Short mmCIF file of C-alpha atoms (C1' of nucleotides) in Angstrom, two decimals:
data_model
loop_
_atom_site.label_atom_id
_atom_site.label_comp_id
_atom_site.label_asym_id
_atom_site.label_seq_id
_atom_site.Cartn_x
_atom_site.Cartn_y
_atom_site.Cartn_z
CA MET A 1 1.79 77.71 -30.49
CA GLU A 2 -0.25 75.83 -27.87
CA THR A 3 0.80 76.40 -24.35
CA THR A 4 1.02 73.62 -21.80
CA ARG A 5 -2.04 74.86 -20.11
CA GLU A 6 -4.03 74.94 -23.36
CA LYS A 7 -2.94 71.47 -24.23
CA LEU A 8 -4.27 70.26 -20.94
CA ILE A 9 -7.54 72.16 -21.35
CA ASN A 10 -8.04 70.75 -24.85
CA ALA A 11 -7.00 67.15 -24.05
CA THR A 12 -9.17 67.15 -20.94
CA PHE A 13 -12.27 68.40 -22.67
CA ASP A 14 -11.93 65.68 -25.38
CA GLU A 15 -11.33 62.99 -22.82
CA VAL A 16 -14.12 64.05 -20.50
CA PHE A 17 -16.48 64.49 -23.54
CA SER A 18 -15.68 60.99 -24.64
CA HIS A 19 -15.55 59.08 -21.21
CA GLY A 20 -17.30 61.34 -18.77
CA TYR A 21 -15.57 63.01 -15.84
CA GLN A 22 -15.32 59.99 -13.68
CA GLY A 23 -14.37 57.76 -16.63
CA ALA A 24 -11.63 60.09 -17.66
CA SER A 25 -8.24 58.82 -16.71
CA LEU A 26 -5.69 61.51 -15.74
CA SER A 27 -2.84 59.44 -17.25
CA ASP A 28 -4.72 59.26 -20.44
CA ILE A 29 -5.28 63.01 -20.47
CA LEU A 30 -1.59 63.60 -19.74
CA ALA A 31 -0.51 61.14 -22.49
CA LYS A 32 -2.79 62.82 -25.01
CA ALA A 33 -1.61 66.30 -23.95
CA GLY A 34 1.97 65.24 -23.93
CA VAL A 35 2.34 66.75 -20.57
CA HIS A 36 3.88 65.24 -17.41
CA LYS A 37 2.02 64.79 -14.26
CA GLY A 38 3.88 67.27 -12.13
CA SER A 39 3.54 69.87 -14.80
CA MET A 40 -0.18 69.53 -14.67
CA TYR A 41 -0.25 69.87 -10.94
CA HIS A 42 1.72 73.11 -11.39
CA PHE A 43 -1.27 74.56 -13.23
CA PHE A 44 -4.17 72.90 -11.52
CA ALA A 45 -4.80 71.86 -7.98
CA ASN A 46 -6.35 68.54 -8.85
CA LYS A 47 -8.30 66.62 -11.51
CA LYS A 48 -11.56 68.26 -10.56
CA GLU A 49 -10.14 71.86 -11.02
CA LEU A 50 -8.69 70.81 -14.30
CA ALA A 51 -11.94 69.48 -15.57
CA LEU A 52 -14.04 72.38 -14.32
CA ALA A 53 -11.64 74.83 -15.99
CA SER A 54 -11.70 72.78 -19.27
CA ILE A 55 -15.43 72.60 -19.35
CA GLU A 56 -16.08 76.26 -18.55
CA GLU A 57 -13.50 77.77 -20.89
CA THR A 58 -14.21 75.44 -23.84
CA ILE A 59 -18.00 75.68 -23.78
CA LEU A 60 -18.24 79.35 -23.00
CA GLN A 61 -15.91 80.13 -25.88
CA LYS A 62 -17.80 77.89 -28.23
CA ASN A 63 -21.07 79.47 -27.24
CA ALA A 64 -19.79 82.96 -27.71
CA GLU A 65 -18.78 82.24 -31.26
CA LYS A 66 -21.98 80.41 -32.08
CA TYR A 67 -24.33 83.14 -31.08
CA ARG A 68 -22.26 86.22 -31.94
CA TYR A 69 -24.35 86.54 -35.15
CA VAL A 70 -27.41 87.73 -33.23
CA GLU A 71 -25.58 91.02 -32.45
CA THR A 72 -24.67 91.74 -36.03
CA TYR A 73 -28.04 90.96 -37.74
CA THR A 74 -30.93 93.27 -38.17
CA SER A 75 -33.50 90.81 -39.56
CA GLY A 76 -33.97 87.28 -40.47
CA PHE A 77 -33.38 86.05 -36.99
CA LEU A 78 -35.65 83.00 -37.11
CA GLU A 79 -34.53 81.92 -40.51
CA GLU A 80 -30.88 82.11 -39.48
CA PHE A 81 -31.73 80.23 -36.26
CA TYR A 82 -33.47 77.48 -38.24
CA THR A 83 -30.59 77.13 -40.60
CA ARG A 84 -28.16 76.66 -37.78
CA LEU A 85 -30.51 74.26 -35.99
CA ARG A 86 -30.80 72.21 -39.16
CA ASP A 87 -26.99 72.07 -39.70
CA THR A 88 -26.07 68.57 -38.48
CA SER A 89 -22.35 68.98 -39.54
CA VAL A 90 -21.63 70.75 -36.19
CA ARG A 91 -23.18 67.86 -34.24
CA ASP A 92 -21.42 64.91 -32.77
CA PHE A 93 -24.29 62.39 -32.40
CA LYS A 94 -21.92 59.65 -31.18
CA ARG A 95 -20.89 61.64 -28.07
CA GLY A 96 -23.99 63.78 -27.78
CA CYS A 97 -24.05 67.25 -26.24
CA PRO A 98 -21.14 68.05 -23.88
CA ILE A 99 -23.38 70.11 -21.68
CA ALA A 100 -26.05 67.44 -21.26
CA ASN A 101 -23.47 64.83 -20.73
CA ILE A 102 -21.89 66.61 -17.76
CA VAL A 103 -25.24 67.74 -16.33
CA GLN A 104 -26.44 64.09 -16.38
CA GLU A 105 -23.29 62.72 -14.90
CA MET A 106 -22.32 65.23 -12.34
CA SER A 107 -25.09 67.66 -11.31
CA ASN A 108 -26.41 65.50 -8.52
CA ILE A 109 -22.92 64.24 -7.44
CA ASP A 110 -20.79 67.36 -6.95
CA GLU A 111 -21.79 70.77 -5.93
CA ASP A 112 -19.16 72.55 -7.90
CA PHE A 113 -20.08 70.80 -11.13
CA ASN A 114 -23.75 71.58 -10.29
CA THR A 115 -22.88 75.29 -10.01
CA LEU A 116 -20.97 75.40 -13.20
CA MET A 117 -23.51 73.43 -15.28
CA LYS A 118 -26.26 75.55 -13.90
CA SER A 119 -24.59 78.58 -15.25
CA ILE A 120 -23.67 77.05 -18.57
CA TYR A 121 -27.17 75.68 -19.23
CA GLY A 122 -28.59 79.02 -18.17
CA ALA A 123 -26.39 80.76 -20.65
CA PHE A 124 -27.57 78.45 -23.37
CA ARG A 125 -31.24 79.36 -22.44
CA ALA A 126 -30.37 83.14 -22.38
CA ASN A 127 -28.86 82.86 -25.90
CA ILE A 128 -32.01 81.28 -27.35
CA LYS A 129 -34.17 83.84 -25.53
CA ALA A 130 -32.05 86.66 -27.00
CA ILE A 131 -32.84 85.38 -30.53
CA LEU A 132 -36.53 85.17 -29.78
CA ASP A 133 -36.62 88.64 -28.30
CA LYS A 134 -34.90 90.06 -31.32
CA ALA A 135 -37.36 88.31 -33.66
CA ILE A 136 -40.29 89.79 -31.62
CA GLU A 137 -38.61 93.18 -31.74
CA VAL A 138 -38.46 93.27 -35.50
CA LYS A 139 -42.02 91.78 -35.73
CA GLU A 140 -40.92 88.36 -37.11
CA MET A 141 -42.84 86.83 -34.28
CA GLN A 142 -45.83 87.58 -32.04
CA PRO A 143 -44.93 88.70 -28.53
CA CYS A 144 -44.97 85.79 -26.04
CA ASP A 145 -43.18 84.49 -23.00
CA THR A 146 -39.73 84.10 -24.42
CA THR A 147 -38.26 82.78 -21.22
CA LYS A 148 -40.65 79.83 -21.42
CA LEU A 149 -40.35 79.29 -25.16
CA ALA A 150 -36.50 79.41 -24.82
CA LEU A 151 -36.75 76.74 -22.13
CA PHE A 152 -39.00 74.58 -24.36
CA ILE A 153 -36.63 74.97 -27.34
CA THR A 154 -33.43 74.11 -25.49
CA SER A 155 -35.15 71.17 -23.89
CA THR A 156 -36.30 69.78 -27.19
CA ILE A 157 -32.87 70.34 -28.73
CA GLU A 158 -31.26 68.45 -25.93
CA GLY A 159 -33.82 65.74 -26.20
CA ALA A 160 -33.27 65.54 -29.96
CA ILE A 161 -29.56 65.05 -29.64
CA LEU A 162 -30.14 62.40 -26.96
CA ALA A 163 -32.59 60.60 -29.25
CA ALA A 164 -30.03 60.43 -32.00
CA LYS A 165 -27.37 59.26 -29.64
CA ALA A 166 -29.62 56.48 -28.30
CA SER A 167 -30.75 55.31 -31.63
CA GLY A 168 -27.51 55.93 -33.47
CA ASN A 169 -29.62 57.62 -36.11
CA ALA A 170 -28.92 61.25 -37.04
CA GLN A 171 -32.30 61.42 -38.81
CA ASP A 172 -34.01 61.29 -35.36
CA TYR A 173 -32.42 64.68 -34.60
CA VAL A 174 -33.62 66.11 -37.89
CA ASP A 175 -37.11 64.88 -37.36
CA VAL A 176 -37.45 66.42 -33.94
CA ILE A 177 -36.01 69.66 -35.13
CA GLU A 178 -38.49 69.94 -37.97
CA GLU A 179 -41.38 69.41 -35.57
CA LEU A 180 -39.89 71.95 -33.21
CA ILE A 181 -39.74 74.49 -36.06
CA VAL A 182 -43.44 73.83 -36.95
CA HIS A 183 -44.21 74.64 -33.31
CA ILE A 184 -42.14 77.86 -33.32
CA GLU A 185 -43.66 78.89 -36.67
CA ARG A 186 -47.08 78.80 -35.14
CA LYS A 187 -45.97 81.84 -33.03
CA ARG A 188 -45.40 84.04 -36.16
CA MET B 1 -38.39 37.82 0.95
CA GLU B 2 -35.75 39.36 -1.26
CA THR B 3 -33.32 36.85 -2.77
CA THR B 4 -29.63 37.53 -2.92
CA ARG B 5 -29.94 38.12 -6.63
CA GLU B 6 -32.74 40.64 -6.15
CA LYS B 7 -30.80 42.44 -3.55
CA LEU B 8 -27.98 42.85 -6.00
CA ILE B 9 -30.17 43.93 -8.79
CA ASN B 10 -31.89 46.66 -6.59
CA ALA B 11 -28.67 47.93 -4.97
CA THR B 12 -26.95 48.07 -8.27
CA PHE B 13 -29.70 50.02 -9.91
CA ASP B 14 -29.75 52.57 -7.15
CA GLU B 15 -26.02 52.95 -7.10
CA VAL B 16 -25.79 53.25 -10.92
CA PHE B 17 -28.66 55.67 -10.99
CA SER B 18 -26.96 57.85 -8.37
CA HIS B 19 -23.29 57.72 -9.55
CA GLY B 20 -23.37 56.39 -13.03
CA TYR B 21 -21.95 53.07 -14.20
CA GLN B 22 -18.35 54.03 -14.09
CA GLY B 23 -18.75 55.89 -10.84
CA ALA B 24 -20.59 52.96 -9.15
CA SER B 25 -18.26 51.17 -6.75
CA LEU B 26 -18.67 47.48 -6.57
CA SER B 27 -17.76 47.46 -2.89
CA ASP B 28 -20.46 50.07 -2.21
CA ILE B 29 -23.06 48.06 -4.10
CA LEU B 30 -22.14 44.90 -2.14
CA ALA B 31 -22.25 46.87 1.15
CA LYS B 32 -25.66 48.33 0.35
CA ALA B 33 -26.98 44.88 -0.78
CA GLY B 34 -25.40 43.12 2.21
CA VAL B 35 -23.92 40.60 -0.03
CA HIS B 36 -20.41 39.34 -0.23
CA LYS B 37 -18.18 39.63 -3.25
CA GLY B 38 -17.85 36.02 -3.99
CA SER B 39 -21.58 35.63 -3.80
CA MET B 40 -22.05 38.25 -6.34
CA TYR B 41 -19.61 36.58 -8.67
CA HIS B 42 -21.64 33.45 -8.35
CA PHE B 43 -24.59 35.12 -9.98
CA PHE B 44 -22.85 37.45 -12.33
CA ALA B 45 -19.79 37.19 -14.50
CA ASN B 46 -18.57 40.72 -13.73
CA LYS B 47 -19.62 44.25 -12.88
CA LYS B 48 -20.83 44.95 -16.31
CA GLU B 49 -23.11 41.91 -16.54
CA LEU B 50 -24.52 42.86 -13.11
CA ALA B 51 -25.24 46.43 -14.29
CA LEU B 52 -26.76 45.39 -17.61
CA ALA B 53 -29.10 42.92 -15.94
CA SER B 54 -30.02 45.43 -13.28
CA ILE B 55 -30.81 48.14 -15.78
CA GLU B 56 -32.78 45.87 -18.17
CA GLU B 57 -34.78 44.13 -15.57
CA THR B 58 -35.64 47.21 -13.50
CA ILE B 59 -36.52 49.53 -16.32
CA LEU B 60 -38.46 47.11 -18.37
CA GLN B 61 -40.48 46.13 -15.30
CA LYS B 62 -41.16 49.83 -14.45
CA ASN B 63 -42.26 50.52 -17.97
CA ALA B 64 -44.54 47.59 -18.28
CA GLU B 65 -46.31 48.80 -15.07
CA LYS B 66 -46.42 52.39 -16.29
CA TYR B 67 -48.05 51.82 -19.65
CA ARG B 68 -50.35 48.91 -18.86
CA TYR B 69 -53.27 51.25 -18.58
CA VAL B 70 -53.36 51.73 -22.35
CA GLU B 71 -54.50 48.13 -22.77
CA THR B 72 -57.40 48.50 -20.30
CA TYR B 73 -58.87 51.90 -21.45
CA THR B 74 -61.41 52.45 -24.28
CA SER B 75 -61.30 56.21 -24.23
CA GLY B 76 -59.69 59.34 -22.75
CA PHE B 77 -56.19 58.22 -23.77
CA LEU B 78 -54.81 61.74 -24.29
CA GLU B 79 -56.30 63.07 -20.96
CA GLU B 80 -54.81 60.19 -19.03
CA PHE B 81 -51.50 60.63 -20.76
CA TYR B 82 -51.48 64.39 -19.91
CA THR B 83 -52.33 63.53 -16.23
CA ARG B 84 -49.50 61.14 -16.05
CA LEU B 85 -47.08 63.49 -17.70
CA ARG B 86 -48.07 66.30 -15.25
CA ASP B 87 -47.53 64.09 -12.27
CA THR B 88 -44.21 65.20 -10.85
CA SER B 89 -44.42 62.92 -7.78
CA VAL B 90 -43.09 59.98 -9.86
CA ARG B 91 -40.00 62.02 -10.96
CA ASP B 92 -36.61 62.35 -9.45
CA PHE B 93 -35.31 65.61 -10.66
CA LYS B 94 -32.11 65.32 -8.63
CA ARG B 95 -30.96 62.25 -10.39
CA GLY B 96 -32.84 62.74 -13.60
CA CYS B 97 -34.03 59.93 -15.95
CA PRO B 98 -32.28 56.57 -15.55
CA ILE B 99 -32.57 55.91 -19.28
CA ALA B 100 -31.11 59.29 -20.33
CA ASN B 101 -28.30 59.01 -17.74
CA ILE B 102 -27.06 55.61 -19.02
CA VAL B 103 -27.47 56.58 -22.64
CA GLN B 104 -25.39 59.77 -22.15
CA GLU B 105 -22.67 57.98 -20.14
CA MET B 106 -22.37 54.64 -21.83
CA SER B 107 -23.81 54.53 -25.46
CA ASN B 108 -20.62 55.69 -27.03
CA ILE B 109 -18.32 53.88 -24.82
CA ASP B 110 -19.56 50.23 -24.73
CA GLU B 111 -21.28 48.31 -27.52
CA ASP B 112 -23.34 46.15 -25.07
CA PHE B 113 -24.68 49.16 -23.20
CA ASN B 114 -25.41 50.83 -26.55
CA THR B 115 -27.49 47.82 -27.62
CA LEU B 116 -29.42 47.62 -24.40
CA MET B 117 -30.10 51.43 -24.27
CA LYS B 118 -31.27 51.33 -27.90
CA SER B 119 -33.75 48.75 -27.20
CA ILE B 120 -34.98 50.41 -23.91
CA TYR B 121 -35.29 53.92 -25.54
CA GLY B 122 -37.06 52.25 -28.39
CA ALA B 123 -39.48 50.66 -26.15
CA PHE B 124 -40.15 54.13 -24.52
CA ARG B 125 -40.91 55.51 -28.05
CA ALA B 126 -43.14 52.48 -28.88
CA ASN B 127 -45.15 53.00 -25.66
CA ILE B 128 -45.86 56.58 -26.51
CA LYS B 129 -46.72 55.73 -30.05
CA ALA B 130 -49.22 53.12 -28.84
CA ILE B 131 -51.09 55.80 -26.88
CA LEU B 132 -51.16 58.14 -29.89
CA ASP B 133 -52.40 55.29 -32.24
CA LYS B 134 -55.10 54.48 -29.67
CA ALA B 135 -56.08 58.14 -29.49
CA ILE B 136 -56.37 58.34 -33.32
CA GLU B 137 -58.28 55.12 -33.41
CA VAL B 138 -61.11 56.43 -31.15
CA LYS B 139 -60.94 59.79 -32.99
CA GLU B 140 -59.43 61.83 -30.08
CA MET B 141 -56.83 62.97 -32.58
CA GLN B 142 -56.43 63.56 -36.25
CA PRO B 143 -54.33 60.92 -38.08
CA CYS B 144 -50.75 61.78 -38.33
CA ASP B 145 -47.32 60.29 -38.34
CA THR B 146 -47.31 58.86 -34.81
CA THR B 147 -43.84 57.50 -35.10
CA LYS B 148 -42.35 61.01 -35.54
CA LEU B 149 -44.76 62.57 -33.04
CA ALA B 150 -43.78 59.97 -30.45
CA LEU B 151 -40.09 60.68 -31.19
CA PHE B 152 -40.84 64.38 -30.63
CA ILE B 153 -42.69 63.75 -27.44
CA THR B 154 -40.09 61.40 -25.93
CA SER B 155 -37.30 63.90 -26.92
CA THR B 156 -39.10 66.79 -25.20
CA ILE B 157 -39.83 64.79 -22.06
CA GLU B 158 -36.25 63.75 -21.71
CA GLY B 159 -35.08 67.40 -22.38
CA ALA B 160 -37.60 68.60 -19.79
CA ILE B 161 -36.21 66.31 -17.14
CA LEU B 162 -32.68 67.43 -18.10
CA ALA B 163 -33.61 71.07 -17.78
CA ALA B 164 -35.13 70.46 -14.33
CA LYS B 165 -31.91 68.68 -13.21
CA ALA B 166 -29.68 71.32 -14.64
CA SER B 167 -31.51 74.20 -13.00
CA GLY B 168 -32.51 72.33 -9.82
CA ASN B 169 -36.04 73.68 -10.50
CA ALA B 170 -38.89 71.20 -11.03
CA GLN B 171 -41.07 73.99 -12.44
CA ASP B 172 -38.93 73.86 -15.52
CA TYR B 173 -40.21 70.42 -16.17
CA VAL B 174 -43.75 71.58 -15.67
CA ASP B 175 -43.39 74.46 -18.04
CA VAL B 176 -41.97 72.37 -20.82
CA ILE B 177 -44.69 69.76 -20.39
CA GLU B 178 -47.41 72.33 -20.65
CA GLU B 179 -45.93 73.72 -23.86
CA LEU B 180 -45.65 70.18 -25.13
CA ILE B 181 -49.29 69.54 -24.34
CA VAL B 182 -50.32 72.70 -26.25
CA HIS B 183 -48.42 71.26 -29.24
CA ILE B 184 -50.07 67.86 -29.04
CA GLU B 185 -53.55 69.50 -28.60
CA ARG B 186 -53.16 71.21 -31.95
CA LYS B 187 -53.37 67.73 -33.54
CA ARG B 188 -56.84 67.18 -32.22
"C1'" DG C 1 -26.41 9.20 7.28
"C1'" DC C 2 -24.42 10.45 3.21
"C1'" DA C 3 -23.60 12.51 -1.05
"C1'" DC C 4 -24.46 16.18 -3.97
"C1'" DC C 5 -24.76 21.05 -5.19
"C1'" DA C 6 -26.09 25.68 -4.92
"C1'" DC C 7 -24.58 29.25 -2.33
"C1'" DT C 8 -21.59 31.93 0.78
"C1'" DT C 9 -17.33 33.64 3.00
"C1'" DG C 10 -13.43 36.78 2.98
"C1'" DA C 11 -8.61 36.90 2.21
"C1'" DC C 12 -5.87 37.68 -1.59
"C1'" DT C 13 -3.96 39.81 -6.10
"C1'" DA C 14 -2.64 42.77 -9.94
"C1'" DA C 15 -3.64 46.85 -12.03
"C1'" DT C 16 -4.95 51.45 -11.86
"C1'" DT C 17 -6.35 55.52 -9.55
"C1'" DG C 18 -5.32 60.50 -8.20
"C1'" DG C 19 -1.77 62.90 -5.90
"C1'" DT C 20 3.13 64.35 -3.94
"C1'" DC C 21 7.42 66.03 -4.20
"C1'" DA C 22 12.43 66.94 -4.57
"C1'" DA C 23 15.55 67.63 -8.13
"C1'" DT C 24 16.18 69.82 -12.51
"C1'" DT C 25 15.91 72.76 -16.54
"C1'" DT C 26 14.21 76.83 -18.80
"C1'" DT C 27 12.97 81.55 -19.00
"C1'" DG C 28 12.98 86.49 -18.48
"C1'" DG C 29 14.63 90.54 -16.06
"C1'" DT C 30 18.56 93.35 -14.68
"C1'" DA D 1 26.64 87.02 -16.76
"C1'" DC D 2 23.74 86.10 -12.99
"C1'" DC D 3 19.79 85.22 -10.29
"C1'" DA D 4 15.18 84.22 -9.05
"C1'" DA D 5 10.95 82.48 -10.62
"C1'" DA D 6 8.35 79.52 -13.46
"C1'" DA D 7 7.88 75.34 -15.51
"C1'" DT D 8 9.17 70.43 -16.15
"C1'" DT D 9 10.57 65.86 -15.04
"C1'" DG D 10 9.47 61.24 -13.36
"C1'" DA D 11 9.98 58.33 -9.40
"C1'" DC D 12 7.21 57.41 -5.70
"C1'" DC D 13 2.88 56.63 -2.55
"C1'" DA D 14 -1.48 55.25 -0.40
"C1'" DA D 15 -5.92 54.01 -1.59
"C1'" DT D 16 -9.14 51.92 -4.37
"C1'" DT D 17 -10.42 49.29 -8.22
"C1'" DA D 18 -12.49 44.84 -10.38
"C1'" DG D 19 -11.73 40.28 -10.04
"C1'" DT D 20 -10.05 35.28 -8.08
"C1'" DC D 21 -10.37 31.34 -5.38
"C1'" DA D 22 -10.02 27.75 -1.86
"C1'" DA D 23 -12.51 26.60 1.92
"C1'" DG D 24 -16.74 26.24 4.09
"C1'" DT D 25 -21.99 26.06 4.95
"C1'" DG D 26 -26.58 24.30 4.63
"C1'" DG D 27 -30.24 22.30 2.53
"C1'" DT D 28 -32.40 18.45 -0.44
"C1'" DG D 29 -32.90 13.93 -2.33
"C1'" DC D 30 -31.83 9.29 -1.63
#
DNA sequence: GCACCACTTGACTAATTGGTCAATTTTGGT
DNA sequence: ACCAAAATTGACCAATTAGTCAAGTGGTGC
């Protein structure tokens, strides 16, 4: 069963993902969660702490799941990575990427959001770098500066999601990803 | 001299660029512009119309200036493009890219914003495509699908700006751009 | 000198915002 | 059964929000 705190974390993430932090209404979050105001203030000091906790816990958990496979594999790192990149079913092109949304909205406005998003985006880059390092380790790829390549890949992925959101056309994401894979394949 | 309308357009763009549309306070915009409320409502029907006009006029004008050179050149299209891409002085990595910011915040929330941003992002892609087509025309580049390449380039640029905003490190932008240029150079 | 009109002023409203808090109910330990 | 702590309820508050509007100003054409 979902605890009150979990209800709040989930409703907040969805509401912030849909309307942004500033656009997210506390009353709407409470209505969606089915939790009363005072109850929420029992668990969180204010709207900001609620949002920060919601973003951190939700995204870190999703990411841990998403990249766990790297630990369990012994080969085929790039192929598996491409497969997951190509999988559009896990994407929400209407709302975009939750990380990018919050970075864009809040990084220059609030220091606490800035700090959190820095660490989340950093973790994203680290996850991609770990895949590349594994690929090099098992000779699926030539040695190269994986920090920079991971930066390039994450940037292009975020750009691809943005392009699809802007045009309303998921194919734009696919097209960018295919070109990105061509680029990575040149490092074989 | 700046007209009242221009004052409003400029103050609004700056305020929306800094705090987002939803985070932009009408009172703050009016204070910054030095214009009274009723005066603003004489020119614009509401906050949304003000913001839409401000975004459209400001970005379209900036873009027209930025890519005018393509018309006047007869060669060196790619080199000039790279020089401009590498120029970090025109970038505001704290606030990011005004286009991306608004797309992220508003495209899935409001149909009018969605329509406007679709056309602005489309114009951005068309401008890059025009450069590539010119480059191919004068044999600086092998013929290729310039629509897709332009999509890839714009995506990567937006991702690069986002990465620099997230990390607070302008070097991230530079690193992504250099890798992007390597990719484009392979099409020579 | 007067009539017209674009523009300006700023007080006002209704709705919503995030936040407070005292009273109450529920829970778990002994 | 009893008690204390944890959790819940919902009325209330001050501040801010976008938006309205009647009254006024100043310039232009006649």
